[in-house]
Short mmCIF file of C-alpha atoms in Angstrom, two decimals:
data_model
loop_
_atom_site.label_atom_id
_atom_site.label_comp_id
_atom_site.label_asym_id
_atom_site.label_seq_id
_atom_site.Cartn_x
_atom_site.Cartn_y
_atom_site.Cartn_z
CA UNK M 1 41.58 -49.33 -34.08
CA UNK M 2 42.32 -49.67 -37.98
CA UNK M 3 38.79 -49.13 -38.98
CA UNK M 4 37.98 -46.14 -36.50
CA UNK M 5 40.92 -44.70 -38.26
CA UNK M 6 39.93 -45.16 -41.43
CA UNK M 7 36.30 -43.74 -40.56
CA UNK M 8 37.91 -40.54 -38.79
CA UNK M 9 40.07 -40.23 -42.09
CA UNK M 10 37.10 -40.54 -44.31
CA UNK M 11 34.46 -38.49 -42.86
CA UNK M 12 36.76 -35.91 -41.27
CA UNK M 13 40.25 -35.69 -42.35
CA UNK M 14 40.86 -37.23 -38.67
CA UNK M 15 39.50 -33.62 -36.99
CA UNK M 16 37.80 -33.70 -33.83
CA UNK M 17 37.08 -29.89 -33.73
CA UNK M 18 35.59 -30.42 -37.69
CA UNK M 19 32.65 -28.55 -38.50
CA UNK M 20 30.65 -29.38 -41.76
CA UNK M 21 28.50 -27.23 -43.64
CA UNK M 22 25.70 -29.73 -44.02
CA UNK M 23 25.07 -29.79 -39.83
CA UNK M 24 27.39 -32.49 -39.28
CA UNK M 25 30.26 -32.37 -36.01
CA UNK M 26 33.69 -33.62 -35.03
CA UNK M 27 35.77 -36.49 -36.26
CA UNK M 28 32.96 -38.93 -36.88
CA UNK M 29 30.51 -36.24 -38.35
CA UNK M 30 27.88 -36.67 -35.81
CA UNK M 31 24.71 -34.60 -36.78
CA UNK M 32 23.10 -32.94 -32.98
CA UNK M 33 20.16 -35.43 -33.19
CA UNK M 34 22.10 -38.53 -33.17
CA UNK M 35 24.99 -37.28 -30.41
CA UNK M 36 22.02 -36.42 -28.32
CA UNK M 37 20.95 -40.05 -28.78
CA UNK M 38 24.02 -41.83 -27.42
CA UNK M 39 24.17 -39.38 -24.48
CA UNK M 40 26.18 -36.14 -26.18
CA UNK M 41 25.72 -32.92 -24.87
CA UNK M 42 26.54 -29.46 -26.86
CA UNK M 43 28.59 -30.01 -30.16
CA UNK M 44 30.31 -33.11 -30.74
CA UNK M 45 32.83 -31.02 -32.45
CA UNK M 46 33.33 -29.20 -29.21
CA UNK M 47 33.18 -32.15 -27.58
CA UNK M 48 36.91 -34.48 -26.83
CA UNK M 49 38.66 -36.47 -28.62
CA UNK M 50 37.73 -39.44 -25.86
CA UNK M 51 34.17 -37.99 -25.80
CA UNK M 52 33.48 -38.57 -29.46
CA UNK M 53 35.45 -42.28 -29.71
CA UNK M 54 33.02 -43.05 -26.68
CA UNK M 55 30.07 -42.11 -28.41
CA UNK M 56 31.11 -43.19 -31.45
CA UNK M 57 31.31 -46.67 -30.54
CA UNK M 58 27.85 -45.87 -28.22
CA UNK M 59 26.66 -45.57 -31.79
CA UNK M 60 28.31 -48.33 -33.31
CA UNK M 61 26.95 -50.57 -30.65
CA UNK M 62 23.59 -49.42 -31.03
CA UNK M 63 23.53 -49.58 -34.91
CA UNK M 64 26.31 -50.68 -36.25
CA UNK M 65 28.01 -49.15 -39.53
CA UNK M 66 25.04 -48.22 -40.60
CA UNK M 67 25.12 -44.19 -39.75
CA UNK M 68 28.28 -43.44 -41.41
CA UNK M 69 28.45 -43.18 -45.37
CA UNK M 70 31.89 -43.38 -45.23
CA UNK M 71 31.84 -47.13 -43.59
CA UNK M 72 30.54 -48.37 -46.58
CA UNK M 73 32.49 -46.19 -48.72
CA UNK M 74 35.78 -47.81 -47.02
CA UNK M 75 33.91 -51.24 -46.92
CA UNK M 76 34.37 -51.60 -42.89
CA UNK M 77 33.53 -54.77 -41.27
CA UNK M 78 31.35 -55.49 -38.36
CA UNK M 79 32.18 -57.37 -35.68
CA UNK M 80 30.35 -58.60 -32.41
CA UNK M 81 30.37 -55.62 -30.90
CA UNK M 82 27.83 -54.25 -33.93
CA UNK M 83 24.28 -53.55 -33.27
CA UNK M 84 24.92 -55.59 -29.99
CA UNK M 85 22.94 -52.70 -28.01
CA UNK M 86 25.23 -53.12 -25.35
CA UNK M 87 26.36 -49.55 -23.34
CA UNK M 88 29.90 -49.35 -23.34
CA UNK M 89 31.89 -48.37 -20.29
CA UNK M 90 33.97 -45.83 -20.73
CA UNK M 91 37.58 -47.50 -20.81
CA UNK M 92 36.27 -49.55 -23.85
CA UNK M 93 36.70 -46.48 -26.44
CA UNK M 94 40.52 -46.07 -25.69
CA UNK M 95 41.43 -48.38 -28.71
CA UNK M 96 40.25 -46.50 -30.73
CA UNK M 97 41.69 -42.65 -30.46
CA UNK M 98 44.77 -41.84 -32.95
CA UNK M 99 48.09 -43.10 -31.49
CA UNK M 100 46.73 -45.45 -29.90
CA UNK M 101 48.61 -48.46 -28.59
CA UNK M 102 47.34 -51.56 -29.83
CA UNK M 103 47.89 -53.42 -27.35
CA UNK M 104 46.84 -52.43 -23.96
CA UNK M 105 48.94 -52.58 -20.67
CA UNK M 106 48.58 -55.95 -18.53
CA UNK M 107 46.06 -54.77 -16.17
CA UNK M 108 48.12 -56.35 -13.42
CA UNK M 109 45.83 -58.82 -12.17
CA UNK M 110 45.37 -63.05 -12.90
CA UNK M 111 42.09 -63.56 -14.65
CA UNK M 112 40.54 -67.11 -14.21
CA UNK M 113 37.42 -68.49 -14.53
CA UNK M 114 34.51 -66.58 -12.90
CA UNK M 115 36.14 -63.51 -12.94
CA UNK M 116 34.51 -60.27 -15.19
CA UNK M 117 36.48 -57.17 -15.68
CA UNK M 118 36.32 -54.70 -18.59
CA UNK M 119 39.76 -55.41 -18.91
CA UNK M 120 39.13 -58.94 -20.13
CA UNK M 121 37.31 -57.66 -23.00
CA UNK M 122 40.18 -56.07 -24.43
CA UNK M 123 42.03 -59.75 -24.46
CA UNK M 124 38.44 -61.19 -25.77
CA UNK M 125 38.57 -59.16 -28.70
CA UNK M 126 41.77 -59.40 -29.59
CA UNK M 127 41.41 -63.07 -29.64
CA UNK M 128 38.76 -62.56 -32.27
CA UNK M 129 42.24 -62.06 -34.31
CA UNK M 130 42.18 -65.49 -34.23
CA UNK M 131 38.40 -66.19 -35.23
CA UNK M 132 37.38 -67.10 -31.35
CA UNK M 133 34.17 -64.82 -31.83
CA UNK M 134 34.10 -63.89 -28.74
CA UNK M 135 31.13 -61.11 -28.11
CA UNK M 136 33.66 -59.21 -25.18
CA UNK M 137 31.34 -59.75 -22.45
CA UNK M 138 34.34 -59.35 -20.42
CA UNK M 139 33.61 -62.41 -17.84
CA UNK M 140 35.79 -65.33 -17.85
CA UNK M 141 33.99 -68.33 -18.89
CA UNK M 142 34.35 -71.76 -20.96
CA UNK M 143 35.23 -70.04 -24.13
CA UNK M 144 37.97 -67.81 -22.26
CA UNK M 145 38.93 -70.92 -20.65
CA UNK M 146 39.45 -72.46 -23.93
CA UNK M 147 41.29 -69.42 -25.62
CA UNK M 148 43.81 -69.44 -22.83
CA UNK M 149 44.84 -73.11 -22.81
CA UNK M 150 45.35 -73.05 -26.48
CA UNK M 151 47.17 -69.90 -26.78
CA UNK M 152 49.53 -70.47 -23.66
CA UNK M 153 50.38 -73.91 -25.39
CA UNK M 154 50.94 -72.27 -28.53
CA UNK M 155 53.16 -70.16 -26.88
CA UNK M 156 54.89 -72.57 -24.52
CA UNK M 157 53.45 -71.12 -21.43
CA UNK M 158 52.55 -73.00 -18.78
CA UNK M 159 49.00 -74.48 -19.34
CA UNK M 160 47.11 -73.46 -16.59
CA UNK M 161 43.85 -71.57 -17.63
CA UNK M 162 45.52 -68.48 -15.30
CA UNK M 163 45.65 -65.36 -17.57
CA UNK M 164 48.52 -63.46 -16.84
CA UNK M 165 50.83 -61.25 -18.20
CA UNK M 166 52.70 -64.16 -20.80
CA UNK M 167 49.26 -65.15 -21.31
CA UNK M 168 48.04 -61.49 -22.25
CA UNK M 169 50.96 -60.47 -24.13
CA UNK M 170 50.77 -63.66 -26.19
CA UNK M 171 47.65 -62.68 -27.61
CA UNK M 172 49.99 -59.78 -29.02
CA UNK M 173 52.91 -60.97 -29.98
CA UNK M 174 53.00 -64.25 -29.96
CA UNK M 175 52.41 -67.41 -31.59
CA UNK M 176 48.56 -67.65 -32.73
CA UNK M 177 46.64 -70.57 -31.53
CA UNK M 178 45.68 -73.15 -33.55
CA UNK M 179 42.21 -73.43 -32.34
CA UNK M 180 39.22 -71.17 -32.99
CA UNK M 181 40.98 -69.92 -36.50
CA UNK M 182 38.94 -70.53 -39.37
#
């Protein structure tokens, strides 16, 4: 969420309704050719807040930091998620609007292996934290399986793969896990 933020701030002021004088739209300075290409209709500018984080990280997905100046300017990172041509849905962008909380509600359901939800890849990326490298496919698999185990024992959780609400608020607040840092 840092980085969006620092990307609204830069080419925008933070203004969704922003309209530049060289063609460019909204908070992320979108010219019309480039909205249309990750979907926008009309104006970004007139478009929502939630409307331009989602296509905004349509972008980033499809070409990473590359269309905004200001990324370099600011010296933003990639991650995973970068150039990884993968369509986001559209609860993925929530992260990112101003205010937001950093760390999402427990979806209320155990995760174990097998299971895919677009709520996992919330968890997934925020275990990147802890240089996992997850991608955020949102499916539980071996790597999941592994993130789990260490952070519940980090944590003093029970070990038992389940990801549940101590397990998911861990990844938070709690202790980091001593594997997959470095």
């Amino acid at each position: 969420a840092a980085q969006w933020q620092t990307l609204r701030a830069c080419e925008s002021s933070g203004h969704y309704g922003v309209v530049a004088a060289n063609g460019h739209y909204g908070a992320y300075q979108f010219d019309v050719s480039t909205w249309q290409s990750v979907g926008g209709t009309g104006f970004p500018s007139d478009a929502s807040p939630a409307e331009q984080d989602y296509r905004a990280l349509y972008l980033y997905r499809m070409r990473g930091w590359q269309p905004w100046e200001c990324a370099g300017i600011r010296h933003l990172q990639p991650d995973a998620d970068a150039r990884s041509k993968r369509v986001p849905g559209r609860s993925e962008s929530a992260y990112m609007a101003p205010g937001a909380r950093q760390q999402p509600a427990w979806p209320g359901r155990v995760y174990q292996p097998g299971d895919c939800a677009t709520e996992l890849k919330a968890w997934q990326q925020r275990m990147n934290a802890y240089g996992y490298g997850f991608v955020g496919t949102g499916c539980y698999g071996n790597k999941t399986s592994q993130a789990v185990l260490a952070l519940q024992a980090a944590n003093g959780i029970k070990t038992s793969g389940l990801l549940g609400p101590k397990t998911w608020q861990a990844a938070w607040t709690g202790t980091p896990p001593k594997q997959g840092r470095g």
